[in-house]
mmCIF file of C-alpha atoms and ligand atoms in Angstrom:
data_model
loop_
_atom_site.group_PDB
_atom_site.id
_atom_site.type_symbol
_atom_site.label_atom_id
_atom_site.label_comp_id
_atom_site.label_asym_id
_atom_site.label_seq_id
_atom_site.Cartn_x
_atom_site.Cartn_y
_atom_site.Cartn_z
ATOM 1 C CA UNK E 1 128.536 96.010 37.366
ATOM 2 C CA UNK E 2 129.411 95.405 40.976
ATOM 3 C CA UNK E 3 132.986 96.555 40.632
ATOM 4 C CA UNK E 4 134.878 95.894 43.897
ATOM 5 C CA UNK E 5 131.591 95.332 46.016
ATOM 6 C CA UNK E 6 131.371 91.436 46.638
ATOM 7 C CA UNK E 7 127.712 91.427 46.530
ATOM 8 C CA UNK E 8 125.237 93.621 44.427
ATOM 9 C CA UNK E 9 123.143 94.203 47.686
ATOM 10 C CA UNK E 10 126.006 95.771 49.071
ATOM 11 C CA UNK E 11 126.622 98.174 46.479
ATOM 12 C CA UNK E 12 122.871 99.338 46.133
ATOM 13 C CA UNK E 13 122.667 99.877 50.097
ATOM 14 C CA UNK E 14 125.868 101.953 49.701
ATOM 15 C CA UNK E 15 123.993 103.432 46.299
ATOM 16 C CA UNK E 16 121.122 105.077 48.286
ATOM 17 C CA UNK E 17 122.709 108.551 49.253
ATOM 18 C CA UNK E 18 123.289 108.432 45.698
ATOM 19 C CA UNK E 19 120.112 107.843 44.471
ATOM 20 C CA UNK E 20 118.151 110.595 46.867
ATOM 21 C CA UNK E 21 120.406 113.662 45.693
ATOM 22 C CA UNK E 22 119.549 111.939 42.000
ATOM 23 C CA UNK E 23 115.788 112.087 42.682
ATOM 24 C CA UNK E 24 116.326 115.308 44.233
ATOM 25 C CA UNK E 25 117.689 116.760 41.308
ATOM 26 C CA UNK E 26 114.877 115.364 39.107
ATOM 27 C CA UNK E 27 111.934 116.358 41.068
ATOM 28 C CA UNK E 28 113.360 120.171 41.362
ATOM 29 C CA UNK E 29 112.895 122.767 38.835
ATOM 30 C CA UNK E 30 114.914 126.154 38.489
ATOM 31 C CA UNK E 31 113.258 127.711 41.229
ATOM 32 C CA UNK E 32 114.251 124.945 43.804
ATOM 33 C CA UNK E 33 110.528 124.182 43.234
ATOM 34 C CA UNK E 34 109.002 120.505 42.822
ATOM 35 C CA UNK E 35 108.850 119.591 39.424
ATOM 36 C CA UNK E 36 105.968 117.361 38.673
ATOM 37 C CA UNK E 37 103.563 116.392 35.749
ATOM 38 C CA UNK E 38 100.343 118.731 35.857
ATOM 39 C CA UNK E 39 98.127 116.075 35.088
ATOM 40 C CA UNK E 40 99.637 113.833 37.953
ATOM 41 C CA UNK E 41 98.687 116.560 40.160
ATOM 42 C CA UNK E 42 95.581 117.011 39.242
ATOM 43 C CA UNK E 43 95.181 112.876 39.557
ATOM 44 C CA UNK E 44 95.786 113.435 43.303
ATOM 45 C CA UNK E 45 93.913 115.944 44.008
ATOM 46 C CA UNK E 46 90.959 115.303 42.194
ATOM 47 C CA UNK E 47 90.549 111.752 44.375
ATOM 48 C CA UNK E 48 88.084 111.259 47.400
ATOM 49 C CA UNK E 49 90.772 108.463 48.039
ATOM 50 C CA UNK E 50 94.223 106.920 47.056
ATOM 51 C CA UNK E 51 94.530 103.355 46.907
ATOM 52 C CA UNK E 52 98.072 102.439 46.964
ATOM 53 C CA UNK E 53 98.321 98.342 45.714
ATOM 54 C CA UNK E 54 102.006 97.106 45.619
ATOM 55 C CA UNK E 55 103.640 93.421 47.398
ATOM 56 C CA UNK E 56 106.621 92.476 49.249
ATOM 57 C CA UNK E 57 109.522 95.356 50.070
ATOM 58 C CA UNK E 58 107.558 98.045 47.924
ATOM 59 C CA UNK E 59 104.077 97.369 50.019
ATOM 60 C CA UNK E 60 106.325 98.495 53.140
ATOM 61 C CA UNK E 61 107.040 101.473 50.891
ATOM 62 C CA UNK E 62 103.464 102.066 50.557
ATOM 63 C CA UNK E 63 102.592 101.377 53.952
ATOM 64 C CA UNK E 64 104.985 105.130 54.862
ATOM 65 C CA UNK E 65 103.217 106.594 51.897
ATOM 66 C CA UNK E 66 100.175 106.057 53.017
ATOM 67 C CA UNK E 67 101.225 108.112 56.722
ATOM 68 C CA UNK E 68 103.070 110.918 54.284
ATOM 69 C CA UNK E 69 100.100 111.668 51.955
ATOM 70 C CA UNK E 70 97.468 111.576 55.215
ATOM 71 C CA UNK E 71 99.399 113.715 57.179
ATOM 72 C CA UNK E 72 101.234 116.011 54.597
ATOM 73 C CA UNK E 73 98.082 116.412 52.248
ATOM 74 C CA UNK E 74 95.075 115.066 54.308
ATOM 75 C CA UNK E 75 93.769 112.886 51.192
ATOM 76 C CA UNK E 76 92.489 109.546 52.836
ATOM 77 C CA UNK E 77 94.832 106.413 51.659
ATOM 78 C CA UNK E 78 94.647 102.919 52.232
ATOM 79 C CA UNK E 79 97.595 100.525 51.197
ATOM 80 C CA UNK E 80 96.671 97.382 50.738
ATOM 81 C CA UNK E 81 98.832 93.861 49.582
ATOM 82 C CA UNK E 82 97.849 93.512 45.402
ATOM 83 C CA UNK E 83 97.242 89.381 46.130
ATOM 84 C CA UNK E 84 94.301 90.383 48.555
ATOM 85 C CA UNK E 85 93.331 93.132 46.530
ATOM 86 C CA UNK E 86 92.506 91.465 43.141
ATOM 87 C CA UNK E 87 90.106 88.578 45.312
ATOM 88 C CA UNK E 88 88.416 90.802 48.304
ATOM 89 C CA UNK E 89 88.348 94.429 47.496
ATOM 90 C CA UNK E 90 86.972 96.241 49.678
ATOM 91 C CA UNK E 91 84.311 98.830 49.106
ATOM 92 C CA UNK E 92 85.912 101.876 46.990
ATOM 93 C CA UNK E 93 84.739 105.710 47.643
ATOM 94 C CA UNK E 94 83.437 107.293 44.884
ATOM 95 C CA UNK E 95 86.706 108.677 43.340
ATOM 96 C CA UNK E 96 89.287 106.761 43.812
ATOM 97 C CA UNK E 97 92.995 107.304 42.497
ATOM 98 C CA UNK E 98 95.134 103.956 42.331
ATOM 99 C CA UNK E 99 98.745 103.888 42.609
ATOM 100 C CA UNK E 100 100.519 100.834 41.597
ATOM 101 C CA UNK E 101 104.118 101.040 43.548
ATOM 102 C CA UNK E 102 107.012 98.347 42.146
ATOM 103 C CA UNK E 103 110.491 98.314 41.505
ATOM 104 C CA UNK E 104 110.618 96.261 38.188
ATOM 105 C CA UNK E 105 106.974 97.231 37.198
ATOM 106 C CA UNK E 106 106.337 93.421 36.381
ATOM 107 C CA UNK E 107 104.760 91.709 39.174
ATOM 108 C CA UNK E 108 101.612 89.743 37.962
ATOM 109 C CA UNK E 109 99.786 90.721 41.409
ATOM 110 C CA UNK E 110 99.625 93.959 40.864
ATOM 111 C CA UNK E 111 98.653 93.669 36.690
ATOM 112 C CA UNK E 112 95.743 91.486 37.996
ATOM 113 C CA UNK E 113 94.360 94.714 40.007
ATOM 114 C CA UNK E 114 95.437 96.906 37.128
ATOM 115 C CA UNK E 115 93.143 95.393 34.593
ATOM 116 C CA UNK E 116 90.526 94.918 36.956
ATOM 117 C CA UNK E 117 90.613 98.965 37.998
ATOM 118 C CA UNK E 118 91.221 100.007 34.460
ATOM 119 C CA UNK E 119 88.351 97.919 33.375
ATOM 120 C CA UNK E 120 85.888 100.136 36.035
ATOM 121 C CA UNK E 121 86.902 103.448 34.178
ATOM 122 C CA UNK E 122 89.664 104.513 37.168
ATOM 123 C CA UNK E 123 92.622 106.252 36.740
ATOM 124 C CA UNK E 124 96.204 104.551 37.718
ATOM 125 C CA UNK E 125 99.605 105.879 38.843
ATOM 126 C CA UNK E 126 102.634 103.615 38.524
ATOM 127 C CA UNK E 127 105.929 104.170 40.846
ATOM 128 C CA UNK E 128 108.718 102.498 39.055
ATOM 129 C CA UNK E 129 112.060 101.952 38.992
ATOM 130 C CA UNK E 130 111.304 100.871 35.565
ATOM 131 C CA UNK E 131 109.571 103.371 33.026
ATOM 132 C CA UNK E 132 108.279 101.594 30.065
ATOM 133 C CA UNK E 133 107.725 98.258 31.866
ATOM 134 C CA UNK E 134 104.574 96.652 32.042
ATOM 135 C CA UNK E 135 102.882 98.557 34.800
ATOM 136 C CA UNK E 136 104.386 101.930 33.516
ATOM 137 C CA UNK E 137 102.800 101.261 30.189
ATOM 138 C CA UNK E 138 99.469 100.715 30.984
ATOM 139 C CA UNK E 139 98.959 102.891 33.683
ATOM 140 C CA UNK E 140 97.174 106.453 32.902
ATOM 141 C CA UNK E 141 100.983 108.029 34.209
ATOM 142 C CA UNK E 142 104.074 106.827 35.692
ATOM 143 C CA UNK E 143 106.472 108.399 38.407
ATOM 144 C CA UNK E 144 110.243 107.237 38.131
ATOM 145 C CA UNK E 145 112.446 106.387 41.158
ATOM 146 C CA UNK E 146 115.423 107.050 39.690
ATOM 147 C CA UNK E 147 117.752 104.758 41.515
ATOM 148 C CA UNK E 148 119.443 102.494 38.673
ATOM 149 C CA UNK E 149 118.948 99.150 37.652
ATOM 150 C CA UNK E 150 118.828 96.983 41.340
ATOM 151 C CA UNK E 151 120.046 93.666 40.826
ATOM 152 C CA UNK E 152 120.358 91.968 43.858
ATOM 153 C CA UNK E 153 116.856 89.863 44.553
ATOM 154 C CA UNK E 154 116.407 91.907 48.318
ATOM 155 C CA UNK E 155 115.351 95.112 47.361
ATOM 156 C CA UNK E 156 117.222 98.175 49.601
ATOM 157 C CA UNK E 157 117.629 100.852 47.094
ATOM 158 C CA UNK E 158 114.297 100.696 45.497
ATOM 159 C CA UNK E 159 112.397 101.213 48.958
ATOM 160 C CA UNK E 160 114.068 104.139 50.345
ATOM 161 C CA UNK E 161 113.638 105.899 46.387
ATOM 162 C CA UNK E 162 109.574 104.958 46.292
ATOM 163 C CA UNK E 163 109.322 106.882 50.132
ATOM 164 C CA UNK E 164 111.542 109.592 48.766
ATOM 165 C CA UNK E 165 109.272 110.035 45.624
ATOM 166 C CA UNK E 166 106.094 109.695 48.059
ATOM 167 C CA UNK E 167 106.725 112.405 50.281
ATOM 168 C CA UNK E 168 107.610 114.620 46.906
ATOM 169 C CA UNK E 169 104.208 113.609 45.616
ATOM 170 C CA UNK E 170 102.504 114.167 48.940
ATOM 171 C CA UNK E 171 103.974 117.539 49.307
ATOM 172 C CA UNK E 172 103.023 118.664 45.522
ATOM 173 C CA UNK E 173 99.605 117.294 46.537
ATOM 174 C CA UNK E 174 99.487 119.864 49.616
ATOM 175 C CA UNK E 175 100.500 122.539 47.542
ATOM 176 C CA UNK E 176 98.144 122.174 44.772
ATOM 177 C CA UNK E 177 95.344 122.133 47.724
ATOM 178 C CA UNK E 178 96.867 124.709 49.334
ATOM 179 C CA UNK E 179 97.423 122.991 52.117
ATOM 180 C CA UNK E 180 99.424 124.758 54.760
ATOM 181 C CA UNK E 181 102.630 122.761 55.477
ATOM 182 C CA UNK E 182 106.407 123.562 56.658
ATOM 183 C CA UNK E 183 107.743 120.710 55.360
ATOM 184 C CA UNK E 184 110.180 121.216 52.132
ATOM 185 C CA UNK E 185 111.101 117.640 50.925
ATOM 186 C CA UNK E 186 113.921 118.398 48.708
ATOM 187 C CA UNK E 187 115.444 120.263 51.124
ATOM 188 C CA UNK E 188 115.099 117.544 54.392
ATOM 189 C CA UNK E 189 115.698 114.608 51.961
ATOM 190 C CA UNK E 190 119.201 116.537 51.265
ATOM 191 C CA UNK E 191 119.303 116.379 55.081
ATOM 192 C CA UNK E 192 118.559 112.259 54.753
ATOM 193 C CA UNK E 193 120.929 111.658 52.463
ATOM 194 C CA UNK E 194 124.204 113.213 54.401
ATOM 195 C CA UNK E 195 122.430 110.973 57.485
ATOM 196 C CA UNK E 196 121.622 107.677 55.214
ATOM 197 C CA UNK E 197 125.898 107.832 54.638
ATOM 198 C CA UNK E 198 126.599 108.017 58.482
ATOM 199 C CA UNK E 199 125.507 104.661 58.445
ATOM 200 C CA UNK E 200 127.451 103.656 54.807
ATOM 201 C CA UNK E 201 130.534 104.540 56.545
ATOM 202 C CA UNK E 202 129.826 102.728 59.368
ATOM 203 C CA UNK E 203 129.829 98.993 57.851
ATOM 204 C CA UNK E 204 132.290 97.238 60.816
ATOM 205 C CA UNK E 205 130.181 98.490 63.804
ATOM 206 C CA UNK E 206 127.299 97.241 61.683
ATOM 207 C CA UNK E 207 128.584 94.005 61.386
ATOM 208 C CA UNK E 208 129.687 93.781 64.634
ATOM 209 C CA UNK E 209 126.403 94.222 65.632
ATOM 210 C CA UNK E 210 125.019 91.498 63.219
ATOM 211 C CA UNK E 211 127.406 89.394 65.015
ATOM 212 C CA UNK E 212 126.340 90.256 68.500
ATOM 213 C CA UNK E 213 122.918 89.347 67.629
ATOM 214 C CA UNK E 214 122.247 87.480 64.826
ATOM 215 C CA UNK E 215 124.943 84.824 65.187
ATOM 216 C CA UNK E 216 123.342 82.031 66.824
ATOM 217 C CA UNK E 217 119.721 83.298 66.586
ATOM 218 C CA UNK E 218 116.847 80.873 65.531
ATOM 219 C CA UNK E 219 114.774 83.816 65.331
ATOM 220 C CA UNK E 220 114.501 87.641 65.732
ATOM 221 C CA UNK E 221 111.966 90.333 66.261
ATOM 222 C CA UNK E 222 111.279 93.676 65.240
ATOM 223 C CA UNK E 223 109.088 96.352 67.330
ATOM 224 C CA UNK E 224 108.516 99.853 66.489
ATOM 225 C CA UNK E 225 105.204 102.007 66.677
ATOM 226 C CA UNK E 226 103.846 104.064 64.167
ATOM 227 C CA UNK E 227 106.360 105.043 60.737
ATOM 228 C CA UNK E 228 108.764 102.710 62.735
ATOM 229 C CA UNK E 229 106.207 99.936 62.984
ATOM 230 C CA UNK E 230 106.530 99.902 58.824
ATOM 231 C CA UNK E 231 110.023 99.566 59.133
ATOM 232 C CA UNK E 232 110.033 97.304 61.412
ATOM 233 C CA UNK E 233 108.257 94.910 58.987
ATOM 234 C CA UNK E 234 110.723 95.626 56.135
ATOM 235 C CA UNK E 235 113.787 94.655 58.463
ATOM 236 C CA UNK E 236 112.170 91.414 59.512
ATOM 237 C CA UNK E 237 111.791 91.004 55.453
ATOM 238 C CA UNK E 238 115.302 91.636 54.657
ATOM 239 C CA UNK E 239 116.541 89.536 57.646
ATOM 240 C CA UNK E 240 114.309 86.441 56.742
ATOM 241 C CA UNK E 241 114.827 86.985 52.910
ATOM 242 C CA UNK E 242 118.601 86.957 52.945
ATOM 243 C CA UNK E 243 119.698 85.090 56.387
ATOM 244 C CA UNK E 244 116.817 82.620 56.803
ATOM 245 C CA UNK E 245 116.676 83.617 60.053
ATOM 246 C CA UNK E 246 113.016 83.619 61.182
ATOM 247 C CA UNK E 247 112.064 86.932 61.982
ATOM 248 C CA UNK E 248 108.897 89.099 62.850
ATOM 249 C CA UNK E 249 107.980 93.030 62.452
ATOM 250 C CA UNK E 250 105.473 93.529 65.168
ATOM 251 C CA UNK E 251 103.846 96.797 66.517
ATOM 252 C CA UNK E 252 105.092 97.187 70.181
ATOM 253 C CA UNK E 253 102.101 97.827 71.852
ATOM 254 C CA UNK E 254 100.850 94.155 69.972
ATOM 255 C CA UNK E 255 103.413 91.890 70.923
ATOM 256 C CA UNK E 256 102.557 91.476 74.661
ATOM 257 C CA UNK E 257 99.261 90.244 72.999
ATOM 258 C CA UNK E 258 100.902 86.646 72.486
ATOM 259 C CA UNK E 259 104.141 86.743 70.790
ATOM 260 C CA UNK E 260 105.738 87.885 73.728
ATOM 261 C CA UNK E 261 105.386 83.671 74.553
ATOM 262 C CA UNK E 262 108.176 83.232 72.244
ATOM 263 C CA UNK E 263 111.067 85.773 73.835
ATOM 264 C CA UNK E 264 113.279 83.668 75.467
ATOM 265 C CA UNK E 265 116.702 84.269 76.719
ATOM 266 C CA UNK E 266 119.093 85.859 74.598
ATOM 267 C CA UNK E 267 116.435 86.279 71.524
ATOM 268 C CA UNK E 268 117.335 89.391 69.510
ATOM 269 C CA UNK E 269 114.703 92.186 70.104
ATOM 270 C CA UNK E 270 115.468 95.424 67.390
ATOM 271 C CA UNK E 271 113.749 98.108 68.576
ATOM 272 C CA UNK E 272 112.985 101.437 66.148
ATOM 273 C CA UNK E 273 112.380 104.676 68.647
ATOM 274 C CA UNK E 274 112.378 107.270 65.727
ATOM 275 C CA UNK E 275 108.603 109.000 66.584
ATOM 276 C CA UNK E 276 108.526 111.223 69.273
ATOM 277 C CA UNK E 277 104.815 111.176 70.445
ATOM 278 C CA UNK E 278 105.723 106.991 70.920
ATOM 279 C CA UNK E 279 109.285 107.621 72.522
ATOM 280 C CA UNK E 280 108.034 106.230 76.463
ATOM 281 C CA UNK E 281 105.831 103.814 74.856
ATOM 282 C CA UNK E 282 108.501 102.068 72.897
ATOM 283 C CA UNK E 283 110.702 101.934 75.091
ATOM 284 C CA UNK E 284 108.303 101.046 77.696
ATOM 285 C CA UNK E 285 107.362 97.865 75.863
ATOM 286 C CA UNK E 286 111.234 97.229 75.263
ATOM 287 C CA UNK E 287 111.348 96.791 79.015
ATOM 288 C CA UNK E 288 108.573 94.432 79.146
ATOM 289 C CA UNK E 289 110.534 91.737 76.854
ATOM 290 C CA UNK E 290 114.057 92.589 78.442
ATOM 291 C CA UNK E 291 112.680 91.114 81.764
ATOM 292 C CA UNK E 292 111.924 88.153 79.982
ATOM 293 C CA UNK E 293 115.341 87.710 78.889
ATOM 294 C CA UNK E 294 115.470 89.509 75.289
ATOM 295 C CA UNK E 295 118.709 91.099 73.978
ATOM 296 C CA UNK E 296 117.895 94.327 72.670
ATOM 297 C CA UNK E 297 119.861 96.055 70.029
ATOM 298 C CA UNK E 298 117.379 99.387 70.189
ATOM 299 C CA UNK E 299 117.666 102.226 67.272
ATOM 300 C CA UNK E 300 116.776 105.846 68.413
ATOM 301 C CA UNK E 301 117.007 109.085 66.521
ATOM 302 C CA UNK E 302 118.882 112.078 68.269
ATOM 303 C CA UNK E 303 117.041 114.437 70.262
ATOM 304 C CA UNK E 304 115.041 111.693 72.311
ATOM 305 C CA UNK E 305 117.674 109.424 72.501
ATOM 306 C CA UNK E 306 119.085 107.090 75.595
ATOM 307 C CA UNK E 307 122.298 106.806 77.142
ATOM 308 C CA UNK E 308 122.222 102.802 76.248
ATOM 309 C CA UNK E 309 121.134 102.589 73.008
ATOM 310 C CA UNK E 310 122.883 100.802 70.515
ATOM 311 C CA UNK E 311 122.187 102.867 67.376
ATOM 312 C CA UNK E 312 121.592 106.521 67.310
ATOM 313 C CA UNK E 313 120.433 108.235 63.870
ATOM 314 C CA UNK E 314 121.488 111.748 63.670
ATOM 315 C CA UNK E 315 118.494 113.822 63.336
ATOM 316 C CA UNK E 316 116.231 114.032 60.179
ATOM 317 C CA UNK E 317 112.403 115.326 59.587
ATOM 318 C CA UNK E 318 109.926 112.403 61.667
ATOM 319 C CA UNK E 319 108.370 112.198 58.577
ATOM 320 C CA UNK E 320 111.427 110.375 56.857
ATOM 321 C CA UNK E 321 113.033 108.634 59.477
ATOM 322 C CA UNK E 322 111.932 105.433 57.518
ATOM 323 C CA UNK E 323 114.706 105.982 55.159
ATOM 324 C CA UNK E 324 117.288 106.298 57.615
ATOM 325 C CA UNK E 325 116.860 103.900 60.202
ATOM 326 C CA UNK E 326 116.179 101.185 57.406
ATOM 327 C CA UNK E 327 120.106 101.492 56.423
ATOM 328 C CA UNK E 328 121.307 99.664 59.540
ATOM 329 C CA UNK E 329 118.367 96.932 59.544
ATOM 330 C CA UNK E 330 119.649 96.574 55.591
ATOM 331 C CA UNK E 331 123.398 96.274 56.704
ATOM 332 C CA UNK E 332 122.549 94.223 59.731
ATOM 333 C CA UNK E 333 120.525 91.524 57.509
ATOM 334 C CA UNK E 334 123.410 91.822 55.110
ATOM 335 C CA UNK E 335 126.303 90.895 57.431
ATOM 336 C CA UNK E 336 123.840 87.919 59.318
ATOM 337 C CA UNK E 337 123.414 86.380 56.052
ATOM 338 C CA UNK E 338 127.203 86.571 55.054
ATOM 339 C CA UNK E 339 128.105 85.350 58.219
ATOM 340 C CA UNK E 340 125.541 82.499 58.111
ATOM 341 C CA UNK E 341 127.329 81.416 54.275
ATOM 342 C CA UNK E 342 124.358 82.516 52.613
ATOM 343 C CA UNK E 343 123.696 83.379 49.177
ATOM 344 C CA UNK E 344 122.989 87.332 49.803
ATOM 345 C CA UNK E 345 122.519 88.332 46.243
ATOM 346 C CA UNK E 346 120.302 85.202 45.247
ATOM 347 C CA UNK E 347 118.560 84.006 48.041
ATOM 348 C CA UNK E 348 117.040 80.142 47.545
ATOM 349 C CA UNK E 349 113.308 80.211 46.709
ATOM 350 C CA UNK E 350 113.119 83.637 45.340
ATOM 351 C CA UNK E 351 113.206 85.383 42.265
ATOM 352 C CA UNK E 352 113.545 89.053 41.184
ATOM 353 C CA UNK E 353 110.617 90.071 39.454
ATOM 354 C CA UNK E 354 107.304 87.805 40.339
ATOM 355 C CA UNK E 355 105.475 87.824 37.284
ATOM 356 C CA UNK E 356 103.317 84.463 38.286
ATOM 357 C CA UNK E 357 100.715 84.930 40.506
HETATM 358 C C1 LIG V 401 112.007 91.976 48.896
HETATM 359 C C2 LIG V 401 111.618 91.979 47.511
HETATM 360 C C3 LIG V 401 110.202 91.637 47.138
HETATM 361 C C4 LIG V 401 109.649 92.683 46.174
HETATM 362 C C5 LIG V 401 108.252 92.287 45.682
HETATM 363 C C6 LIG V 401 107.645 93.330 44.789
HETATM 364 O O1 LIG V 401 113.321 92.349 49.070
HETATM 365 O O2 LIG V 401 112.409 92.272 46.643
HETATM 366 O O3 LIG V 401 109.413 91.574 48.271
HETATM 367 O O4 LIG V 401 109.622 93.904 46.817
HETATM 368 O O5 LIG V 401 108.336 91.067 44.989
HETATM 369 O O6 LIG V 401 108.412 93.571 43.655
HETATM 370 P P1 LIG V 401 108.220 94.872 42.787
HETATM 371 O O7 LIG V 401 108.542 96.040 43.640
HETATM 372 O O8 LIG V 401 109.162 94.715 41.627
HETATM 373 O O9 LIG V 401 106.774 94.884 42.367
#
């Protein structure tokens, strides 16, 4: 029930804190150690390749777990949309793991690949919010994301669990290849969730934000490079999803490539600076669409941060910066669409679970 929130999307964006101490808890065993299924574990490790297949919100999800299991465990991934997947796959390696990523566990695209992989002889793991749905059941295993039942059509809670169980999984994975890493993720995702409720707490500057910049807008764009360039697509999801405001994720080092046409003056430009190694360029290509009249609303992380930016996330692991600097984009699309007199919990056109194709 959505007690005194007004809106169930408001509620499971103020949930997520929540929801990563919850997984936390789950994944940990008595020795502060992850606590994972041994045959999931040996899944991942024995696979030339992962394949992650997953649409919409949770595809963004998989887009940051690709980066986490490259970089944390060094097994090749490639993340692909499940629609494109089923009709044009692309040439497999020669043992391939598949892992299915969705919130309800129901959506007909990624069932259609299911079958089809199942069919070759290939083993599947499903990332669900919902064990014992469809994809849960007739996958080989199933990972839970522990973050409740999410009602409200734009997913917020769902994504930053899947990343969360991601960088668990990726981590086990290094560890089981002995894999050198200094990265604990139980103990930095304790770190993300004190950060993700900075921003919780923080709903009026947040809106006051969304009504600096998404007021009056046609349309809106997104830039980030790197982890922030996957982010950048979810916010431009959540902001066309919920506000109807046209809206575009783009990689900044892409846009002067043509969109840059479209900046005119006073268009909102979000800008995610999260990634160190892409601090200069980021902002470098903020710049470029500033001179051409852009308002920028640009989202840093502390230690590289700028005197004029207008959001700064206190400091967490690179690695899961997703997680964090989603909350504002979530908020910001939140209070554009109530401001606009939309419907933020049942956006027209959409439904939950998609279980056409
Ligand atoms: C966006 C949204 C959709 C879903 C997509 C996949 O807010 O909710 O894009 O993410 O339909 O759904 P699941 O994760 O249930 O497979």
């Amino acid at each position: 029930e959505k007690g005194t929130y007004p809106h169930y999307m408001l509620k499971e964006i103020d949930e997520q804190p929540f929801v990563i101490r919850n997984i936390i808890s789950k994944y940990q065993d008595e020795n502060d150690s992850i606590k994972l299924d041994e045959n999931i574990r040996q899944a991942v490790t024995d696979a030339d390749r992962i394949y992650i297949i997953a649409a919409g919100t949770s595809y963004h999800a998989g887009l940051v777990g690709k980066e986490l299991i490259e970089k944390i465990a060094g097994i090749p991934v490639e993340t692909h949309i499940a629609s494109e997947f089923l009709y044009n796959m692309p040439l497999l390696s020669k043992k391939p793991l598949f892992i299915f990523i969705s919130q309800s566990g129901e959506t007909a695209d990624l069932r259609g690949v299911l079958v089809n992989v199942k069919e070759q002889g290939f083993k599947a793991l499903t990332i669900t919010n919902v064990p014992g749905s469809t994809l849960s059941r007739e996958a080989d295993y199933t990972l839970h994301t522990y973050a409740g039942p999410e009602i409200a059509v734009a997913s917020t809670k769902a994504y930053t669990a899947q990343m969360a169980v991601f960088a668990i999984l990726a981590v086990d994975a290094a560890r089981a290849a002995n894999v050198e890493i200094d990265f604990d993720p139980l103990q930095e995702l304790a770190i993300v969730a004190n950060a993700m409720e900075i921003f919780t707490n923080k709903k009026e500057e947040m809106e006051q934000i969304a009504r600096d910049f998404m007021s009056v807008s046609r349309n809106a764009f997104f830039i980030g490079r790197s982890m922030d360039y996957h982010v950048c697509l979810e916010g431009a999801l959540k902001l066309k999803e919920i506000s109807y405001i046209q809206a575009e994720g783009f990689a900044g080092g892409e846009l002067k490539h043509g969109t840059i046409a479209l900046i005119e003056d006073g268009t909102p430009v979000i800008g995610l600076a999260t990634q160190k190694n892409v601090n200069l360029n980021i902002r470098g290509n903020m710049k470029e669409v500033v001179a051409r009249g852009a308002s920028p609303c640009m989202i840093s992380m502390e230690g590289w941060e700028d005197e004029e930016d207008t959001i700064v996330l206190p400091h967490v692991h690179e690695y899961l910066t997703p997680l964090v600097s989603v909350i504002p984009l979530q908020l910001i699309s939140y209070y554009a669409a109530l401001h606009r007199g939309c419907d933020v919990d049942k956006p027209r056109n959409l439904a939950k679970s998609v279980t056409v194709e």
